[in-house]
XYZ file of C-alpha atoms in Angstrom:
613
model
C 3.656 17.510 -15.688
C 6.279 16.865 -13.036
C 8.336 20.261 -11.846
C 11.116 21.568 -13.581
C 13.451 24.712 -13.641
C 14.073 26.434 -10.097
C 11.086 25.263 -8.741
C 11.795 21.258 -9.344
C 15.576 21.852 -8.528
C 14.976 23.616 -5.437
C 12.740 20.469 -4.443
C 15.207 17.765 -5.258
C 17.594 19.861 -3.063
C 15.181 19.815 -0.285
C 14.798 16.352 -0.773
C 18.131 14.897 -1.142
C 18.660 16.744 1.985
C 16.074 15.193 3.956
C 17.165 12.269 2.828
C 21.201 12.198 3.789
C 19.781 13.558 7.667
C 17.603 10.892 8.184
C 20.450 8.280 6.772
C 23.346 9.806 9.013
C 20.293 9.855 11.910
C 19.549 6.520 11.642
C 23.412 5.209 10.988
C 24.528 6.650 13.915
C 21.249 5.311 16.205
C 22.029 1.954 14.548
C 25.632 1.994 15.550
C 24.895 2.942 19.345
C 22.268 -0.227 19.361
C 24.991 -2.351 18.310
C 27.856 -0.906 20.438
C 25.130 -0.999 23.185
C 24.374 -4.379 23.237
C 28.225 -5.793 22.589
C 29.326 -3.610 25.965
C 26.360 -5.288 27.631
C 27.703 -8.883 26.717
C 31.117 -7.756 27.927
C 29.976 -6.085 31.300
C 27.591 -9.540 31.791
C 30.328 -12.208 30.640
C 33.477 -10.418 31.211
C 33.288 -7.751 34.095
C 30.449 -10.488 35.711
C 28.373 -7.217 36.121
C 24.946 -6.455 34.728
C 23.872 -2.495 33.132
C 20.517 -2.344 34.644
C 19.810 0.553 32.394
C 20.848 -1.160 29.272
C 17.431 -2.911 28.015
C 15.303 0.709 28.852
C 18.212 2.321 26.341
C 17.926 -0.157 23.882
C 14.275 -0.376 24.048
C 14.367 3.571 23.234
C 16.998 3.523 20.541
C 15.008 0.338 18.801
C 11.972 2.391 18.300
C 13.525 5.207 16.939
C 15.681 2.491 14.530
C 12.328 1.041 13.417
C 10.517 4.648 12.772
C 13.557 5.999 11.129
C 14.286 2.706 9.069
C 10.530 2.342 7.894
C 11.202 6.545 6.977
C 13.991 5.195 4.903
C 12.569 2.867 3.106
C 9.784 4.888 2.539
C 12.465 7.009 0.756
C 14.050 4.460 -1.233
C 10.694 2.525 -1.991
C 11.671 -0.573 -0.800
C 8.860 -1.265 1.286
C 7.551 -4.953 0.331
C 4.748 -4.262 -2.261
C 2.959 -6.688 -4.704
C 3.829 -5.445 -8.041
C 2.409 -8.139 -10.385
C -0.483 -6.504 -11.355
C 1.128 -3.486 -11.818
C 3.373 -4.625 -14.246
C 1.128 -5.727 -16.253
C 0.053 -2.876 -17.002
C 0.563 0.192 -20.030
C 3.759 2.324 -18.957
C 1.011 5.155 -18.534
C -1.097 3.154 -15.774
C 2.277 2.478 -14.255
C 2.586 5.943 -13.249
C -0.503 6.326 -11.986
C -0.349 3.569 -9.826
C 2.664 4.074 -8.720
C 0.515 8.069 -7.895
C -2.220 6.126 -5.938
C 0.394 3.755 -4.088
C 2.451 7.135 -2.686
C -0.537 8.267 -2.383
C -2.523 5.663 0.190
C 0.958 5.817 2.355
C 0.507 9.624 2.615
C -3.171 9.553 3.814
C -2.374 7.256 5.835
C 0.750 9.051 7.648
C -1.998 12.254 7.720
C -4.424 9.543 9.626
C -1.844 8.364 12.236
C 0.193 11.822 12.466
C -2.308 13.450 15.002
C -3.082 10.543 17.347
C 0.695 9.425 17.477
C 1.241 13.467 18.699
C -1.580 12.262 21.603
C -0.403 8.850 22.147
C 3.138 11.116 22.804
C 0.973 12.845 25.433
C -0.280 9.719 27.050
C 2.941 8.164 27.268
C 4.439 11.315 29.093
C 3.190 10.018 33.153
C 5.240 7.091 32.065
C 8.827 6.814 33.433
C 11.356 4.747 33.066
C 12.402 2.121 36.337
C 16.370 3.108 35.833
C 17.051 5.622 33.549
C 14.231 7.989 34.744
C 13.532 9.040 31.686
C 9.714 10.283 30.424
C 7.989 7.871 27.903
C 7.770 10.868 25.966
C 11.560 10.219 24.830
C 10.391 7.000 23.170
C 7.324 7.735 22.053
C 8.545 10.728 19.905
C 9.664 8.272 17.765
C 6.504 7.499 16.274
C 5.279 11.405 15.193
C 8.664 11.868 14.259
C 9.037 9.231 11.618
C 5.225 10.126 10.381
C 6.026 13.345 9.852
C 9.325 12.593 7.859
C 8.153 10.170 5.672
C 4.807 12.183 5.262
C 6.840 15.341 3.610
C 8.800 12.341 1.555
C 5.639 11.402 -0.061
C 4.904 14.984 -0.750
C 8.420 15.655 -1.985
C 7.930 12.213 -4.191
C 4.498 13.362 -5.718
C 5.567 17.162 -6.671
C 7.366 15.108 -9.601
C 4.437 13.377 -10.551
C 2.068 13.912 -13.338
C -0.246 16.909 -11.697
C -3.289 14.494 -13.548
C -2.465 11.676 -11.798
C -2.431 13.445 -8.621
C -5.925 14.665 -9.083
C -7.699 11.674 -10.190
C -5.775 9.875 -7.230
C -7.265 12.427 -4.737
C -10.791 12.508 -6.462
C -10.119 8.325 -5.857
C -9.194 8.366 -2.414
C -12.013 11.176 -1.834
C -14.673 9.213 -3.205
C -13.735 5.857 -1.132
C -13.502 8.069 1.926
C -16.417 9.682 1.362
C -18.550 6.626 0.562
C -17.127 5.110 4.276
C -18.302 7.553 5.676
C -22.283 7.511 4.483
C -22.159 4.186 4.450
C -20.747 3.934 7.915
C -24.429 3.615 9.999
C -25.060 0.348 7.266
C -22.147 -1.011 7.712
C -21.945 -0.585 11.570
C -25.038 -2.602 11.578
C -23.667 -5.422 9.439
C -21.508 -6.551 11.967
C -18.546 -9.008 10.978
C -20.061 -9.165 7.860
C -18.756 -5.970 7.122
C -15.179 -7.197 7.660
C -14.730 -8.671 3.957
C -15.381 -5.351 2.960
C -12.099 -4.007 4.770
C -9.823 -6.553 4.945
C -10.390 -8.410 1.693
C -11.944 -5.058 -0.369
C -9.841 -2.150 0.690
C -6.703 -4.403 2.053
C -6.978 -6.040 -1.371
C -7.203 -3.418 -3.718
C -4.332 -1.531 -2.063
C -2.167 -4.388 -2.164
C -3.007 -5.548 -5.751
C -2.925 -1.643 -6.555
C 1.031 -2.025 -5.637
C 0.857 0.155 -2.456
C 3.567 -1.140 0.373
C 1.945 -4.205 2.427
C 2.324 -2.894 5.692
C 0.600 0.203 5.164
C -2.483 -1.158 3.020
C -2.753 -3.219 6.612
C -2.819 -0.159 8.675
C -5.135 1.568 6.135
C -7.749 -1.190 6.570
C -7.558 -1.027 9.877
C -7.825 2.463 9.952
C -11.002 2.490 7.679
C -12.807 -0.641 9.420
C -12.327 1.083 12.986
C -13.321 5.073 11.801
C -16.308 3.419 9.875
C -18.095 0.686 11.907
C -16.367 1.524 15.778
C -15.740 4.450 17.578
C -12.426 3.282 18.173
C -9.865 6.277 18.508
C -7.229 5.786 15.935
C -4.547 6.270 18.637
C -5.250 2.895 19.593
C -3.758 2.062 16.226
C -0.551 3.782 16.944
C -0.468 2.328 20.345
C -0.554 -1.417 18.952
C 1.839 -0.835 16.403
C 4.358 0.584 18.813
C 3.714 -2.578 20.838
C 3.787 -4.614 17.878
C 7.328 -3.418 17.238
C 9.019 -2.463 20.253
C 9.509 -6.474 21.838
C 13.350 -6.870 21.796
C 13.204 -10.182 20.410
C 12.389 -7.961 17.596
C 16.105 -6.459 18.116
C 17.498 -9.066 16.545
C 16.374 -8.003 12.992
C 18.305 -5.206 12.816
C 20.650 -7.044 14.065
C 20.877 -10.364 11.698
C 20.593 -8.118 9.001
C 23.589 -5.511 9.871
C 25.399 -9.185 9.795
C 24.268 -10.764 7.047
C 25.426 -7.323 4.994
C 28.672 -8.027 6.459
C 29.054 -11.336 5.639
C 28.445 -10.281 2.039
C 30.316 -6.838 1.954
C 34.101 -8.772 3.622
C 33.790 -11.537 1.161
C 32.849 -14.295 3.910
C 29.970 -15.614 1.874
C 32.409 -15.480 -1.405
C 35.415 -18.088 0.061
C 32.996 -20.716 1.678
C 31.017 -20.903 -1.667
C 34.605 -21.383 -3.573
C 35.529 -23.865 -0.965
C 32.456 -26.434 -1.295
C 32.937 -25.652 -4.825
C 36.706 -27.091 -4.697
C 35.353 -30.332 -2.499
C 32.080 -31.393 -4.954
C 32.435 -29.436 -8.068
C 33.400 -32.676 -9.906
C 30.522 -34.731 -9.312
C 27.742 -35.076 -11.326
C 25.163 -32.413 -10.110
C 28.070 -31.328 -7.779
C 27.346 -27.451 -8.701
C 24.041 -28.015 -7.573
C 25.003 -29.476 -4.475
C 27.232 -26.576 -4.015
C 24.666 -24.110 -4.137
C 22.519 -26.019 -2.294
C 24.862 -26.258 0.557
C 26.171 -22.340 0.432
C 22.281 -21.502 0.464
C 22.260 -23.175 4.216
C 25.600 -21.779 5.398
C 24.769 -18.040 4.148
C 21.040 -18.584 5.184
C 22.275 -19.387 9.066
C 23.903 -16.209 8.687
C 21.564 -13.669 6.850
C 18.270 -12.664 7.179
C 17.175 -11.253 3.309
C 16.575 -14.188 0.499
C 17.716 -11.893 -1.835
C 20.757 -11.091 -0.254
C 21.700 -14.807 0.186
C 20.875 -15.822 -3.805
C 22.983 -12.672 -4.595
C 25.652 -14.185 -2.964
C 25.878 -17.474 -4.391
C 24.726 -16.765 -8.309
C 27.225 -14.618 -9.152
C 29.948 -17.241 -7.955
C 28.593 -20.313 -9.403
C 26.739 -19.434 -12.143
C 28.868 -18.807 -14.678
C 30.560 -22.314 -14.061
C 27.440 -24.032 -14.008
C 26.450 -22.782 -17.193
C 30.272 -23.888 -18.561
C 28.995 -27.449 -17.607
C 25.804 -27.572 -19.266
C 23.263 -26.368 -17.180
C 20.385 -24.402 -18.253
C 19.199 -21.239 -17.322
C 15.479 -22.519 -16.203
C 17.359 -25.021 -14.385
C 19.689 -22.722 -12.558
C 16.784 -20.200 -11.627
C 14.851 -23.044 -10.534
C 17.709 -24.300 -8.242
C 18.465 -20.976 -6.676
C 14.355 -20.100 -5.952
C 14.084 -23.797 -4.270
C 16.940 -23.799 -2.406
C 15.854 -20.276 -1.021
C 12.474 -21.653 -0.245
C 14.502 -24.759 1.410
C 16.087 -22.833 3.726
C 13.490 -20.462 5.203
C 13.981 -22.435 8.504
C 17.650 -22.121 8.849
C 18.438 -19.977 11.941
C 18.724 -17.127 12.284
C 15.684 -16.765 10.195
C 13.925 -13.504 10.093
C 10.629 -14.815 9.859
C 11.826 -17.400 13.076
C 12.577 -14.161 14.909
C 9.318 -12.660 13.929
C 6.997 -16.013 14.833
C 8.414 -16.219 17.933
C 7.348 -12.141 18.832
C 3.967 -13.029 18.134
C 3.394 -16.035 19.425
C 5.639 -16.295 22.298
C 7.429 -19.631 21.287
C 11.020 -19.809 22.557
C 13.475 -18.909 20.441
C 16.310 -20.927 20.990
C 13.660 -23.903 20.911
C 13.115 -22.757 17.068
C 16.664 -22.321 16.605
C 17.406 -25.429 17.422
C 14.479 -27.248 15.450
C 14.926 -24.985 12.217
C 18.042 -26.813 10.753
C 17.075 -30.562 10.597
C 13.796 -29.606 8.114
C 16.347 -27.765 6.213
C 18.419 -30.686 5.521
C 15.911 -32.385 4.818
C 14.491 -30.434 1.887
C 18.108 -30.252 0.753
C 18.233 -33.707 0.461
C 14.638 -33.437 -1.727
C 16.561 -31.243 -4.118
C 19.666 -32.847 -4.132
C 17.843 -35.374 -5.256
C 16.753 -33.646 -8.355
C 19.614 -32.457 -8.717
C 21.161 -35.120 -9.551
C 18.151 -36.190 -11.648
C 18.579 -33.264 -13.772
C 22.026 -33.149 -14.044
C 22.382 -36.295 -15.977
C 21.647 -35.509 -19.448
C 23.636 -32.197 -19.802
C 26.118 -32.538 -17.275
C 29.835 -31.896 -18.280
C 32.631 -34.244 -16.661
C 35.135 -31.778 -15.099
C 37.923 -33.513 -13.212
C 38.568 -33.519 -9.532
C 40.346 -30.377 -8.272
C 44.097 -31.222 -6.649
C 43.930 -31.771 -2.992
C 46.793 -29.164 -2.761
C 43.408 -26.223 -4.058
C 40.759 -27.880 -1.703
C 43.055 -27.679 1.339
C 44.543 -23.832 0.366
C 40.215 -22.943 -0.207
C 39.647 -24.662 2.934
C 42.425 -22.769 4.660
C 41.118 -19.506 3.221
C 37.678 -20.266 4.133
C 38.300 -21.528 7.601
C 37.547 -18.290 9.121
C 34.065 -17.585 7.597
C 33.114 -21.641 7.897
C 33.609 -21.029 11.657
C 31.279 -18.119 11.964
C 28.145 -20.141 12.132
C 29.817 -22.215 15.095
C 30.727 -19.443 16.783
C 27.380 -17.665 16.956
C 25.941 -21.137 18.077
C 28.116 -21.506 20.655
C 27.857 -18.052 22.341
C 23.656 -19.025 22.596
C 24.502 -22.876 24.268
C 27.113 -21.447 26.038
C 25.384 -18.213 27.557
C 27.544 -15.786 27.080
C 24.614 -13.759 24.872
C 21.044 -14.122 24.242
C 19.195 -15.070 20.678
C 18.621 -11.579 20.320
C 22.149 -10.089 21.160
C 24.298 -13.041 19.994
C 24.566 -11.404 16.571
C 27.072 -8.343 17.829
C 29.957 -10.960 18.270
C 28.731 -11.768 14.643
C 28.865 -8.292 13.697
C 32.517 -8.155 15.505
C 33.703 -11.410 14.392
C 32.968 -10.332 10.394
C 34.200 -7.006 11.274
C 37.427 -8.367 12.940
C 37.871 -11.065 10.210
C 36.991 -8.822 7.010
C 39.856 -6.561 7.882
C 42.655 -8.470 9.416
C 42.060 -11.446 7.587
C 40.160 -10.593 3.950
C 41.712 -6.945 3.943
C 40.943 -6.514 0.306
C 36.663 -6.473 0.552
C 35.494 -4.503 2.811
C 36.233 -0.784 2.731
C 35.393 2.040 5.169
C 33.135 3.927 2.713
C 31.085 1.484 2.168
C 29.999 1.392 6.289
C 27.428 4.173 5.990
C 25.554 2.299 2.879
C 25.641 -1.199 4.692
C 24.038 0.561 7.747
C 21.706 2.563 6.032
C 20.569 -0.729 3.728
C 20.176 -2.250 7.004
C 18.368 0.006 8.434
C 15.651 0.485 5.338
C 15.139 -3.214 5.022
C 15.076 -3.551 9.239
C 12.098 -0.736 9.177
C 10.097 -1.956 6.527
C 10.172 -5.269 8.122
C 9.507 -4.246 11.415
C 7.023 -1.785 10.219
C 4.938 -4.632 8.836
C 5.338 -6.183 11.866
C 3.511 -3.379 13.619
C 0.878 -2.873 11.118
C -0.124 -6.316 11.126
C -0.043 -5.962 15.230
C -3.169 -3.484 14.583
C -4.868 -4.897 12.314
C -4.507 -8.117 14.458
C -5.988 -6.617 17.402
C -8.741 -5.079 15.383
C -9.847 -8.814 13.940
C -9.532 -10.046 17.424
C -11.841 -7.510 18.634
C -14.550 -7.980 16.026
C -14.477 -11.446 17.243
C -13.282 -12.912 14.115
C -10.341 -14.717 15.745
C -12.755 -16.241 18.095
C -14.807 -17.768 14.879
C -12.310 -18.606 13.319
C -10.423 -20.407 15.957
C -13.981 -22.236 16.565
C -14.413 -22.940 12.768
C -10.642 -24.122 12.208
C -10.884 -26.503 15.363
C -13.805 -28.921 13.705
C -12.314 -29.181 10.367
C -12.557 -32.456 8.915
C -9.674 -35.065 9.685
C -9.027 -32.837 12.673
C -5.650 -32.443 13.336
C -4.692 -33.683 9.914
C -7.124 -31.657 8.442
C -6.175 -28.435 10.335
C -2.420 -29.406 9.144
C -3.194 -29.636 5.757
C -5.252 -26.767 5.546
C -2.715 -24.623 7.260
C 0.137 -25.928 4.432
C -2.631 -24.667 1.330
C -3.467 -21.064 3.393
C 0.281 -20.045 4.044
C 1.275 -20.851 1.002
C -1.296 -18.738 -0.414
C -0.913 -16.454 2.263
C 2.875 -16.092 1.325
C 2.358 -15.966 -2.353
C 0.621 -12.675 -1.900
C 1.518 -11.290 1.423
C 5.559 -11.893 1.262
C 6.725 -14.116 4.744
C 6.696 -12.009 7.432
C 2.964 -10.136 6.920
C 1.671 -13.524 6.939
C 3.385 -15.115 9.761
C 2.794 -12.285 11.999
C -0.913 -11.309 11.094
C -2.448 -15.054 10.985
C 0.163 -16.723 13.637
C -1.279 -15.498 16.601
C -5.058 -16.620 15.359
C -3.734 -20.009 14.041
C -1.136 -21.408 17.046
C -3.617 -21.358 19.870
C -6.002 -23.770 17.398
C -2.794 -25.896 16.593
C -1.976 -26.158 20.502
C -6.042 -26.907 21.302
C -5.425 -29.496 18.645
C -2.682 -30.911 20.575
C -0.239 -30.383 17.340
C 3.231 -29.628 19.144
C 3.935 -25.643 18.339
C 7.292 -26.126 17.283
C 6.454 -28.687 14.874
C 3.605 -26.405 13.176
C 6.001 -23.311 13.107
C 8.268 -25.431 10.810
C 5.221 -26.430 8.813
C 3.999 -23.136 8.235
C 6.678 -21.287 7.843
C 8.338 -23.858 5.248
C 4.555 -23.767 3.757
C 5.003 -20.208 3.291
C 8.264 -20.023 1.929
C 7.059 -22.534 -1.120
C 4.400 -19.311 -1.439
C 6.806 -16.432 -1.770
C 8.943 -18.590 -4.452
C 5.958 -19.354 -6.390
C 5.336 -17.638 -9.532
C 2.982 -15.901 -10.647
C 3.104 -13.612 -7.077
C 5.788 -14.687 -5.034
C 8.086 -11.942 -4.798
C 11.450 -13.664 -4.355
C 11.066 -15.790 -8.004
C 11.521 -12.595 -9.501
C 14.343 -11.600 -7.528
C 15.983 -15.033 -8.114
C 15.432 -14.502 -12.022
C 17.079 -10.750 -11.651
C 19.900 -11.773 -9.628
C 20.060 -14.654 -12.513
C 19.890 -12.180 -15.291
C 16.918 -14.259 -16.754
C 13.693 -13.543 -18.124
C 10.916 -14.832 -15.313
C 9.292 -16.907 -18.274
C 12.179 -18.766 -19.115
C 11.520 -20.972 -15.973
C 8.238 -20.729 -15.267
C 7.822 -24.508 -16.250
C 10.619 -25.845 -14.570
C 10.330 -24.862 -11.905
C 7.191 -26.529 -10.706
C 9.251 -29.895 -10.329
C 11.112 -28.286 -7.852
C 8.411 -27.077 -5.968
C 6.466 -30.172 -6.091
C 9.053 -31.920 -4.429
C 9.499 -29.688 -2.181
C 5.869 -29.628 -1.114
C 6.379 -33.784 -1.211
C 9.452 -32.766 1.794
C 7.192 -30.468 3.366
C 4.699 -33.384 3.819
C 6.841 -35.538 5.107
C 8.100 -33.013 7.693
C 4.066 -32.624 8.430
C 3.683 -36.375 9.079
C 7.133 -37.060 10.990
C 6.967 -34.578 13.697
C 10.326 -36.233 15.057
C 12.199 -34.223 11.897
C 10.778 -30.714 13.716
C 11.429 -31.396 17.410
C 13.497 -34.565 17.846
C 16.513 -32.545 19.176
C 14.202 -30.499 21.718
């Protein structure tokens, strides 16, 4: 039984304490990255002088961000997991899965804890060109944010059921155990030995509801300590590469803005402005949400933080005017699956890490798809809406101008983040601190009434949680990248993927079925990052433009994480509904389809991806 009396107390003490340090921690490092980059785009565009020592800082302070955020949201469990299984489950098997999924993240914090202490070692002759500073300073990060979220685990299990512990360490024993004397057969098998790993172990973790990113490093670590004799260190190594590029910066970033845009009621007065304009015609609370989905999706980087902006505003209206609940969850899971290519996208960010695709050049292609799979479901929108929809009249011009006037400010927000990129006064990556001011400035001058000073250290630390776990994944999947590459699986597959019927066609199409599959299962940004480096190099051999297959793929996967029975954000779209996930599990498939009909259209007109290149 869990602990209880001193003993438990004493432990929740300890842990609640652990917990507030790393948040302050990880507030304040966020803070300086932010304040750190905005004096670098005043020194650059202002002062016309560059800090040569600015990128080495921020490199350092985004490594510790990432370690401490993932530690965070190893404390708050909201690392992205695959619960569907899970929940289908007895309330008793619950908890013990929920046992074995803290437990896989702990042995695998125990694997990486040593060799990140040695990789700390090797990264001591380094120094830094202008600061001067030892390698060591950054690299600390890594052993440091092991360690913490190692004792979380520990702290989390003491309140477990002490059964549950034990069967989950006889479980974990056995599997180890059975690597190990099994480890000269399956050295010998070669790549056939890979399924094993990354399908076996990768899948049972995942399906067993353990967080994504570490049942990648956990493969990894397994395939490499049983069939190589690869030094795990090489794992930490590659997943502090895999997270420390600063186009990676802007995660933390986009997010810390998108909270913003949320917490000072920005997202609130442009929804009640389109609202005003085409509330009165039929389906024009569809096309409202549609159209608040791609202004607050330019803006944010979480799905669920966009749909739990706009349902709360327009769904109790919709429902006044007839709409039904499957249609309304429906709606708000297609529109977020619409507008996965809106910049600036997360998973945009994230392809172009990996890859090496120009940012800006995806920035600039992500809106037109968009549109254009807002147009598909405008379409059936206004299909839909004509049996149950309610005439309302046309709001007085005298409301839309005072919502436009009260909107203006947040409606200009978008153009103003644009034009700081075309303009040059800040990179992709830093353009979101005059965001972050902007909101800031405009949420308490302007909208005084929403955002309050004590809710800044809960925006930063929510930005922070959801920034680690993303980045996080990004650096697991970095590993286990490299460790398919070196098996020479990428090779084959590359070779395999290149002669595939209908050739580029083919390749296409195949690519649209696999990431939506891939993104079903995996959530977006796993899948983008682990198969988009062994994918693009076969769509550029095939002489498919890479901006044009980005769109496809990463539209592809969004249908995927929307998709019931595993996509993760349906669910989220029926709880930020209030609605039972059943209630539109048939309805939703119309959407879908025609947005997979938009999606090949976009595959077959490549004009719609790069025409404005």
């Amino acid at each position: 039984m869990p602990l209880n009396g001193p003993t438990g107390k004493l432990l929740d003490n300890v842990q609640h304490w652990l917990e507030k340090s790393v948040e302050i921690v990880t507030a304040g490092v966020l803070v300086a990255e932010v304040a750190l980059l905005f004096i670098g785009i005043i020194a650059r565009s202002v002062l016309h002088s560059s800090l040569i020592w600015s990128d080495e800082l921020a490199s350092i302070l985004f490594l510790w961000l990432a370690m401490l955020g993932s530690t965070l949201a190893v404390q708050r469990s909201c690392h992205m997991r695959l619960t569907f299984f899970v929940s289908k489950l007895s309330p008793r098997a619950q908890a013990w899965a929920e046992t074995l999924a803290v437990g896989i993240t702990a042995v695998l914090l125990a694997m990486l804890l040593h060799p990140s202490f040695d990789y700390v070692e090797d990264q001591g002759f380094v120094e830094t060109p202008a600061l001067g500073w030892s390698g060591t300073v950054r690299a600390l990060a890594l052993p440091v944010g092991f360690l913490i979220a190692f004792a979380s685990c520990g702290l989390r299990l003491m309140h477990h059921n002490k059964r549950d512990i034990i069967s989950v360490a006889a479980l974990l024993a056995i599997v180890a155990g059975t690597c190990y004397l099994a480890a000269p057969m399956l050295t010998a098998m070669g790549q056939s030995a890979l399924p094993i790993f990354f399908i076996g172990v990768l899948g049972a973790a995942v399906m067993a509801g353990a967080p994504i990113a570490f049942a990648f490093a956990t493969a990894t670590c397994a395939y490499l300590l049983t069939t190589t004799s690869t030094p795990v260190v090489i794992v930490v190594g590659r997943m502090d590469e895999g997270m420390s590029s600063l186009i990676l910066l802007a995660v933390p970033m986009f997010v810390l803005l998108g909270q913003l845009v949320h917490a000072t009621g920005l997202a609130r007065v442009m929804v009640e402005f389109l609202a005003a304009l085409v509330g009165h015609v039929r389906g024009g609370m569809s096309y409202v949400l549609l159209g608040a989905m791609l202004l607050v999706s330019g803006i944010s980087g979480s799905k669920t933080a966009d749909m739990a902006a706009v349902a709360p505003v327009l769904f109790p209206e919709m429902r006044k005017r007839g709409m039904q609940d499957s249609e309304l969850i429906s709606l708000l899971a297609a529109s977020g699956a619409m507008s996965e290519t809106i910049p600036p996208s997360l998973v945009l960010i994230a392809i172009a890490s990996v890859t090496g695709i120009s940012i800006a050049a995806l920035f600039t292609a992500g809106i037109l798809p968009a549109i254009v799979m807002a147009i598909v479901l405008a379409v059936v929108a206004w299909w839909r809406a004509g049996p149950d929809h309610v005439e309302t009249g046309r709001a007085p011009l005298k409301h839309v101008l005072k919502t436009f006037a009260i909107a203006l400010p947040a409606l200009l927000l978008p153009f103003v983040i644009r034009t700081a990129v075309v303009e040059g006064v800040a990179t992709a990556t830093e353009v979101s601190t005059i965001g972050i001011a902007y909101s800031l400035v405009v949420g308490l001058i302007i909208y005084r009434g929403s955002l309050k000073w004590h809710m800044a250290l809960p925006i930063l630390v929510q930005t922070a949680a959801l920034s680690g776990a993303i980045l996080f994944i990004v650096g697991a999947a970095s590993a286990m990248g490299w460790a398919l590459t070196q098996s020479g699986f990428s090779h084959d597959l590359a070779a395999m993927m290149s002669v595939v019927p209908g050739g580029a066609t083919g390749f296409l199409l195949i690519s649209i079925v696999a990431f939506i599959a891939l993104g079903s299962v995996l959530e977006g940004i796993p899948a983008i990052v682990l198969f988009g480096p062994l994918l693009f190099p076969v769509a550029r051999q095939l002489g498919i433009h890479e901006i044009h297959y980005a769109m496809v793929v990463i539209l592809a996967m969004g249908l995927g994480v929307f998709a019931p029975p595993f996509g993760l954000c349906y669910y989220a779209a029926c709880i930020i509904g209030e609605v039972k996930p059943e209630v539109a599990l048939k309805r939703i498939w119309l959407y879908l389809g025609m947005l997979l009909l938009g999606l090949i259209a976009i595959t077959f007109i490549p004009w719609i991806s790069i025409g404005f290149l």
